[in-house]
Coordinates of N, CA and C in Angstrom, one line a residue:
M1 N 0.7 -2.8 -22.4 CA 0.2 -2.6 -21.1 C -1.3 -3.0 -21.0
A2 N -1.6 -3.8 -20.1 CA -3.0 -4.2 -19.9 C -3.9 -3.1 -19.4
L3 N -5.1 -3.2 -19.8 CA -6.1 -2.2 -19.2 C -6.5 -2.6 -17.8
P4 N -6.7 -1.7 -17.0 CA -7.1 -2.0 -15.6 C -8.5 -2.7 -15.6
Q5 N -8.7 -3.7 -14.8 CA -9.9 -4.4 -14.7 C -10.9 -3.6 -13.7
P6 N -12.1 -3.5 -14.1 CA -13.1 -2.9 -13.2 C -13.3 -3.7 -11.9
K7 N -13.5 -3.1 -10.8 CA -13.8 -3.8 -9.6 C -15.1 -4.5 -9.7
L8 N -15.1 -5.8 -9.3 CA -16.4 -6.6 -9.3 C -16.9 -6.6 -7.9
Y9 N -18.1 -6.2 -7.7 CA -18.7 -6.1 -6.3 C -19.5 -7.4 -6.1
T10 N -19.8 -7.6 -4.8 CA -20.6 -8.8 -4.4 C -21.7 -8.3 -3.5
T11 N -22.6 -9.3 -3.2 CA -23.7 -8.9 -2.3 C -23.2 -8.5 -0.9
E12 N -22.0 -8.9 -0.5 CA -21.4 -8.4 0.7 C -21.2 -6.9 0.7
D13 N -20.8 -6.4 -0.5 CA -20.7 -5.0 -0.7 C -22.0 -4.2 -0.6
I14 N -23.1 -4.8 -1.1 CA -24.4 -4.3 -1.0 C -24.8 -4.1 0.5
Y15 N -24.6 -5.2 1.2 CA -25.0 -5.1 2.6 C -24.1 -4.2 3.5
A16 N -22.9 -3.9 3.0 CA -22.0 -3.0 3.7 C -22.2 -1.5 3.4
L17 N -23.1 -1.2 2.5 CA -23.4 0.2 2.2 C -24.0 0.9 3.4
P18 N -23.8 2.2 3.5 CA -24.4 2.9 4.6 C -25.9 2.8 4.6
D19 N -26.5 2.9 5.8 CA -28.0 2.8 5.9 C -28.6 3.9 5.0
G20 N -29.6 3.5 4.3 CA -30.3 4.5 3.4 C -29.8 4.5 2.0
T21 N -28.7 3.9 1.7 CA -28.1 3.9 0.4 C -28.7 2.7 -0.3
R22 N -29.3 3.0 -1.5 CA -29.9 1.9 -2.3 C -29.1 1.7 -3.5
A23 N -28.9 0.4 -3.8 CA -28.1 0.0 -5.0 C -28.5 -1.4 -5.4
E24 N -28.3 -1.7 -6.7 CA -28.5 -3.0 -7.2 C -27.1 -3.5 -7.7
L25 N -27.0 -4.8 -7.9 CA -25.8 -5.4 -8.4 C -26.1 -6.3 -9.5
I26 N -25.5 -6.0 -10.7 CA -25.7 -6.8 -11.9 C -24.4 -7.2 -12.5
D27 N -24.1 -8.5 -12.5 CA -22.9 -9.0 -13.0 C -21.7 -8.3 -12.4
G28 N -21.8 -8.1 -11.1 CA -20.7 -7.5 -10.3 C -20.5 -6.0 -10.4
Q29 N -21.4 -5.3 -11.2 CA -21.3 -3.9 -11.3 C -22.4 -3.3 -10.4
L30 N -22.0 -2.2 -9.7 CA -22.9 -1.6 -8.7 C -23.7 -0.5 -9.4
Y31 N -25.0 -0.4 -9.3 CA -25.9 0.6 -9.8 C -26.6 1.3 -8.7
Y32 N -26.2 2.5 -8.4 CA -26.9 3.2 -7.3 C -28.3 3.7 -7.8
M33 N -29.2 3.7 -6.8 CA -30.6 4.1 -7.1 C -31.0 5.3 -6.4
A34 N -31.6 6.2 -7.1 CA -32.1 7.5 -6.4 C -33.4 7.1 -5.6
P35 N -33.7 7.8 -4.5 CA -34.9 7.5 -3.8 C -36.1 7.7 -4.7
P36 N -37.1 6.9 -4.6 CA -38.3 7.0 -5.5 C -39.1 8.3 -5.1
N37 N -39.7 8.9 -6.0 CA -40.5 10.1 -5.7 C -41.9 9.7 -5.3
R38 N -42.7 10.6 -4.9 CA -44.0 10.3 -4.3 C -44.9 9.6 -5.3
R39 N -44.9 10.1 -6.6 CA -45.8 9.5 -7.6 C -45.4 8.0 -7.8
H40 N -44.1 7.7 -7.8 CA -43.6 6.4 -8.0 C -44.1 5.5 -6.8
Q41 N -44.0 6.0 -5.6 CA -44.4 5.2 -4.4 C -45.9 5.0 -4.4
K42 N -46.7 6.0 -4.8 CA -48.1 5.9 -4.8 C -48.5 4.8 -5.8
L43 N -47.9 4.8 -7.0 CA -48.2 3.8 -8.0 C -47.8 2.4 -7.6
A44 N -46.6 2.3 -7.0 CA -46.2 1.0 -6.5 C -47.2 0.4 -5.4
G45 N -47.6 1.3 -4.5 CA -48.5 0.9 -3.5 C -49.8 0.4 -4.0
M46 N -50.4 1.2 -5.0 CA -51.6 0.9 -5.6 C -51.6 -0.5 -6.3
L47 N -50.5 -0.7 -7.1 CA -50.4 -1.9 -7.9 C -50.2 -3.1 -6.9
Y48 N -49.4 -2.9 -5.9 CA -49.2 -4.0 -4.9 C -50.6 -4.4 -4.2
R49 N -51.3 -3.4 -3.8 CA -52.6 -3.7 -3.2 C -53.5 -4.4 -4.1
K50 N -53.6 -4.0 -5.4 CA -54.5 -4.7 -6.4 C -54.0 -6.1 -6.6
I51 N -52.7 -6.4 -6.7 CA -52.2 -7.7 -6.9 C -52.5 -8.6 -5.7
A52 N -52.2 -8.1 -4.5 CA -52.4 -8.8 -3.3 C -53.9 -9.1 -3.1
D53 N -54.8 -8.2 -3.3 CA -56.2 -8.4 -3.2 C -56.7 -9.5 -4.2
Y54 N -56.2 -9.4 -5.4 CA -56.6 -10.4 -6.4 C -56.1 -11.8 -6.0
I55 N -54.9 -11.9 -5.5 CA -54.4 -13.3 -5.1 C -55.2 -13.8 -3.9
D56 N -55.5 -12.9 -3.0 CA -56.4 -13.3 -1.8 C -57.8 -13.7 -2.2
L57 N -58.4 -12.9 -3.1 CA -59.8 -13.2 -3.5 C -59.9 -14.5 -4.3
N58 N -58.8 -14.9 -4.9 CA -58.8 -16.1 -5.7 C -58.1 -17.3 -5.0
N59 N -57.9 -17.1 -3.7 CA -57.2 -18.2 -2.9 C -55.9 -18.6 -3.5
G60 N -55.2 -17.7 -4.1 CA -53.9 -18.0 -4.7 C -52.8 -18.3 -3.6
S61 N -51.8 -18.9 -4.1 CA -50.7 -19.2 -3.2 C -49.5 -18.4 -3.5
C62 N -49.5 -17.6 -4.5 CA -48.4 -16.7 -4.8 C -48.3 -15.6 -3.8
E63 N -47.1 -15.1 -3.6 CA -46.9 -14.0 -2.6 C -46.3 -12.8 -3.3
P64 N -46.9 -11.6 -3.1 CA -46.4 -10.4 -3.7 C -45.5 -9.7 -2.7
Y65 N -44.5 -9.0 -3.1 CA -43.6 -8.2 -2.3 C -43.3 -6.9 -3.0
I66 N -43.2 -5.9 -2.2 CA -42.9 -4.5 -2.7 C -41.5 -4.1 -2.2
A67 N -40.8 -3.4 -3.1 CA -39.4 -3.0 -2.8 C -39.4 -2.1 -1.5
P68 N -38.3 -2.3 -0.7 CA -37.1 -3.0 -1.0 C -37.3 -4.5 -0.7
F69 N -37.1 -5.4 -1.6 CA -37.2 -6.8 -1.5 C -36.1 -7.4 -2.3
A70 N -35.2 -8.2 -1.7 CA -34.0 -8.7 -2.4 C -34.3 -9.8 -3.3
V71 N -33.8 -9.7 -4.6 CA -33.9 -10.8 -5.5 C -32.5 -11.2 -6.0
F72 N -32.1 -12.4 -5.7 CA -30.8 -12.9 -6.1 C -30.9 -13.7 -7.4
L73 N -30.5 -13.1 -8.5 CA -30.9 -13.7 -9.8 C -30.1 -14.9 -10.1
N74 N -28.9 -15.0 -9.6 CA -28.0 -16.2 -10.0 C -27.5 -16.8 -8.7
A75 N -27.0 -18.0 -8.8 CA -26.5 -18.7 -7.6 C -25.2 -18.0 -7.1
D76 N -24.6 -17.2 -7.9 CA -23.4 -16.5 -7.5 C -23.8 -15.3 -6.6
N77 N -22.8 -14.6 -6.1 CA -23.0 -13.4 -5.2 C -22.8 -12.1 -6.0
R78 N -23.0 -12.1 -7.3 CA -22.7 -10.9 -8.1 C -24.0 -10.3 -8.7
N79 N -25.2 -10.8 -8.3 CA -26.4 -10.3 -8.9 C -27.5 -10.1 -7.8
Y80 N -27.9 -8.9 -7.6 CA -28.9 -8.6 -6.5 C -29.7 -7.4 -7.1
V81 N -31.0 -7.6 -7.2 CA -31.9 -6.5 -7.7 C -33.0 -6.3 -6.7
E82 N -33.7 -5.2 -6.8 CA -34.9 -4.9 -6.0 C -36.0 -4.4 -7.0
P83 N -36.7 -5.3 -7.6 CA -37.8 -4.9 -8.5 C -38.8 -4.1 -7.6
D84 N -39.6 -3.2 -8.2 CA -40.6 -2.5 -7.5 C -41.6 -3.4 -6.9
I85 N -42.0 -4.4 -7.6 CA -43.0 -5.4 -7.1 C -42.5 -6.7 -7.7
S86 N -42.5 -7.7 -6.8 CA -42.1 -9.1 -7.2 C -43.3 -10.0 -6.7
V87 N -43.6 -11.0 -7.6 CA -44.6 -12.0 -7.2 C -43.9 -13.3 -7.4
I88 N -43.9 -14.1 -6.3 CA -43.3 -15.4 -6.2 C -44.3 -16.5 -5.9
C89 N -44.4 -17.5 -6.8 CA -45.3 -18.6 -6.6 C -44.6 -19.8 -6.1
D90 N -43.3 -19.9 -6.4 CA -42.6 -21.1 -5.9 C -42.0 -20.7 -4.6
H91 N -42.6 -21.2 -3.5 CA -42.2 -20.9 -2.2 C -40.8 -21.4 -1.8
N92 N -40.3 -22.4 -2.6 CA -38.9 -22.9 -2.4 C -37.9 -21.8 -2.7
K93 N -38.2 -20.8 -3.5 CA -37.3 -19.7 -3.8 C -37.1 -18.7 -2.7
L94 N -38.1 -18.7 -1.7 CA -38.1 -17.7 -0.7 C -37.2 -18.1 0.5
T95 N -36.4 -17.1 1.0 CA -35.6 -17.3 2.2 C -35.9 -16.0 3.0
D96 N -35.3 -16.0 4.2 CA -35.4 -14.8 5.1 C -34.8 -13.6 4.4
K97 N -33.9 -13.7 3.5 CA -33.2 -12.6 2.9 C -33.9 -12.1 1.6
G98 N -34.8 -13.0 1.0 CA -35.5 -12.6 -0.2 C -35.8 -13.7 -1.1
C99 N -35.6 -13.6 -2.4 CA -35.9 -14.6 -3.4 C -34.7 -15.0 -4.1
N100 N -34.4 -16.3 -4.2 CA -33.3 -16.9 -4.9 C -33.8 -17.3 -6.3
G101 N -33.4 -16.6 -7.3 CA -33.9 -16.9 -8.7 C -34.9 -15.9 -9.1
A102 N -35.2 -15.9 -10.3 CA -36.2 -14.9 -10.9 C -37.6 -15.1 -10.3
P103 N -38.3 -14.0 -9.9 CA -39.7 -14.1 -9.5 C -40.5 -14.5 -10.7
D104 N -41.7 -15.0 -10.4 CA -42.6 -15.4 -11.5 C -43.1 -14.1 -12.3
W105 N -43.2 -13.0 -11.6 CA -43.6 -11.8 -12.2 C -42.9 -10.6 -11.5
I106 N -42.4 -9.7 -12.3 CA -41.8 -8.5 -11.7 C -42.4 -7.3 -12.4
I107 N -42.5 -6.2 -11.6 CA -43.0 -5.0 -12.1 C -41.9 -3.9 -11.8
E108 N -41.4 -3.2 -12.8 CA -40.5 -2.1 -12.6 C -41.3 -0.8 -13.0
I109 N -41.3 0.1 -12.1 CA -41.9 1.4 -12.5 C -40.7 2.3 -12.9
V110 N -40.7 2.6 -14.2 CA -39.6 3.2 -14.8 C -39.7 4.7 -14.7
S111 N -38.6 5.3 -14.1 CA -38.5 6.7 -13.9 C -37.5 7.2 -14.9
P112 N -37.5 8.5 -15.3 CA -36.5 9.0 -16.2 C -35.1 8.7 -15.9
G113 N -34.7 8.7 -14.6 CA -33.4 8.4 -14.2 C -33.0 7.0 -14.2
S114 N -34.0 6.1 -14.3 CA -33.7 4.6 -14.2 C -34.0 4.0 -15.6
R115 N -34.4 4.7 -16.6 CA -34.8 4.2 -17.8 C -33.8 3.2 -18.5
R116 N -32.6 3.7 -18.6 CA -31.5 2.9 -19.3 C -31.3 1.5 -18.5
T117 N -31.2 1.6 -17.2 CA -30.9 0.4 -16.4 C -32.1 -0.5 -16.4
D118 N -33.3 0.0 -16.3 CA -34.5 -0.8 -16.3 C -34.8 -1.4 -17.6
Y119 N -34.8 -0.7 -18.7 CA -35.1 -1.2 -20.0 C -34.1 -2.1 -20.7
F120 N -32.8 -1.9 -20.3 CA -31.8 -2.6 -21.0 C -31.1 -3.6 -20.0
T121 N -30.3 -3.0 -19.1 CA -29.5 -3.9 -18.2 C -30.3 -4.9 -17.4
K122 N -31.3 -4.4 -16.7 CA -32.1 -5.3 -15.9 C -33.0 -6.2 -16.7
L123 N -33.6 -5.7 -17.8 CA -34.4 -6.6 -18.6 C -33.6 -7.7 -19.2
F124 N -32.4 -7.4 -19.7 CA -31.6 -8.5 -20.2 C -31.3 -9.5 -19.1
K125 N -31.0 -9.1 -18.0 CA -30.6 -10.0 -16.9 C -31.8 -10.8 -16.4
Y126 N -33.0 -10.2 -16.4 CA -34.2 -11.0 -16.1 C -34.4 -12.1 -17.1
R127 N -34.1 -11.9 -18.3 CA -34.4 -12.8 -19.4 C -33.4 -14.0 -19.4
T128 N -32.2 -13.8 -18.8 CA -31.2 -14.9 -18.8 C -31.3 -15.8 -17.6

């Protein structure tokens, strides 16, 4: 008897989630995300401001984005992540929906509940 195959999700499933539900999609597997706490949001905002100010002061052309901002890591529809901060220098990667391909720089603020996904699953995916 064959083992049942796990359901593979797509970006269509991400967009069909109820409002306010946050999730990421890695290799067709859905990873639900808890709402960030106040400390997480404060740190993300501070880092974003510093990066944006640095780019502006140095007349840079890169663009920083703060989550929620869609990053489609592969050309398929089975990978969708929302790094806490994304910096994209190749404007050809940007669309109205987000970024196609890996950003030039990502920052993940790791919380106890996201440690395994951030340090292993997502890190491996960013590297490939």
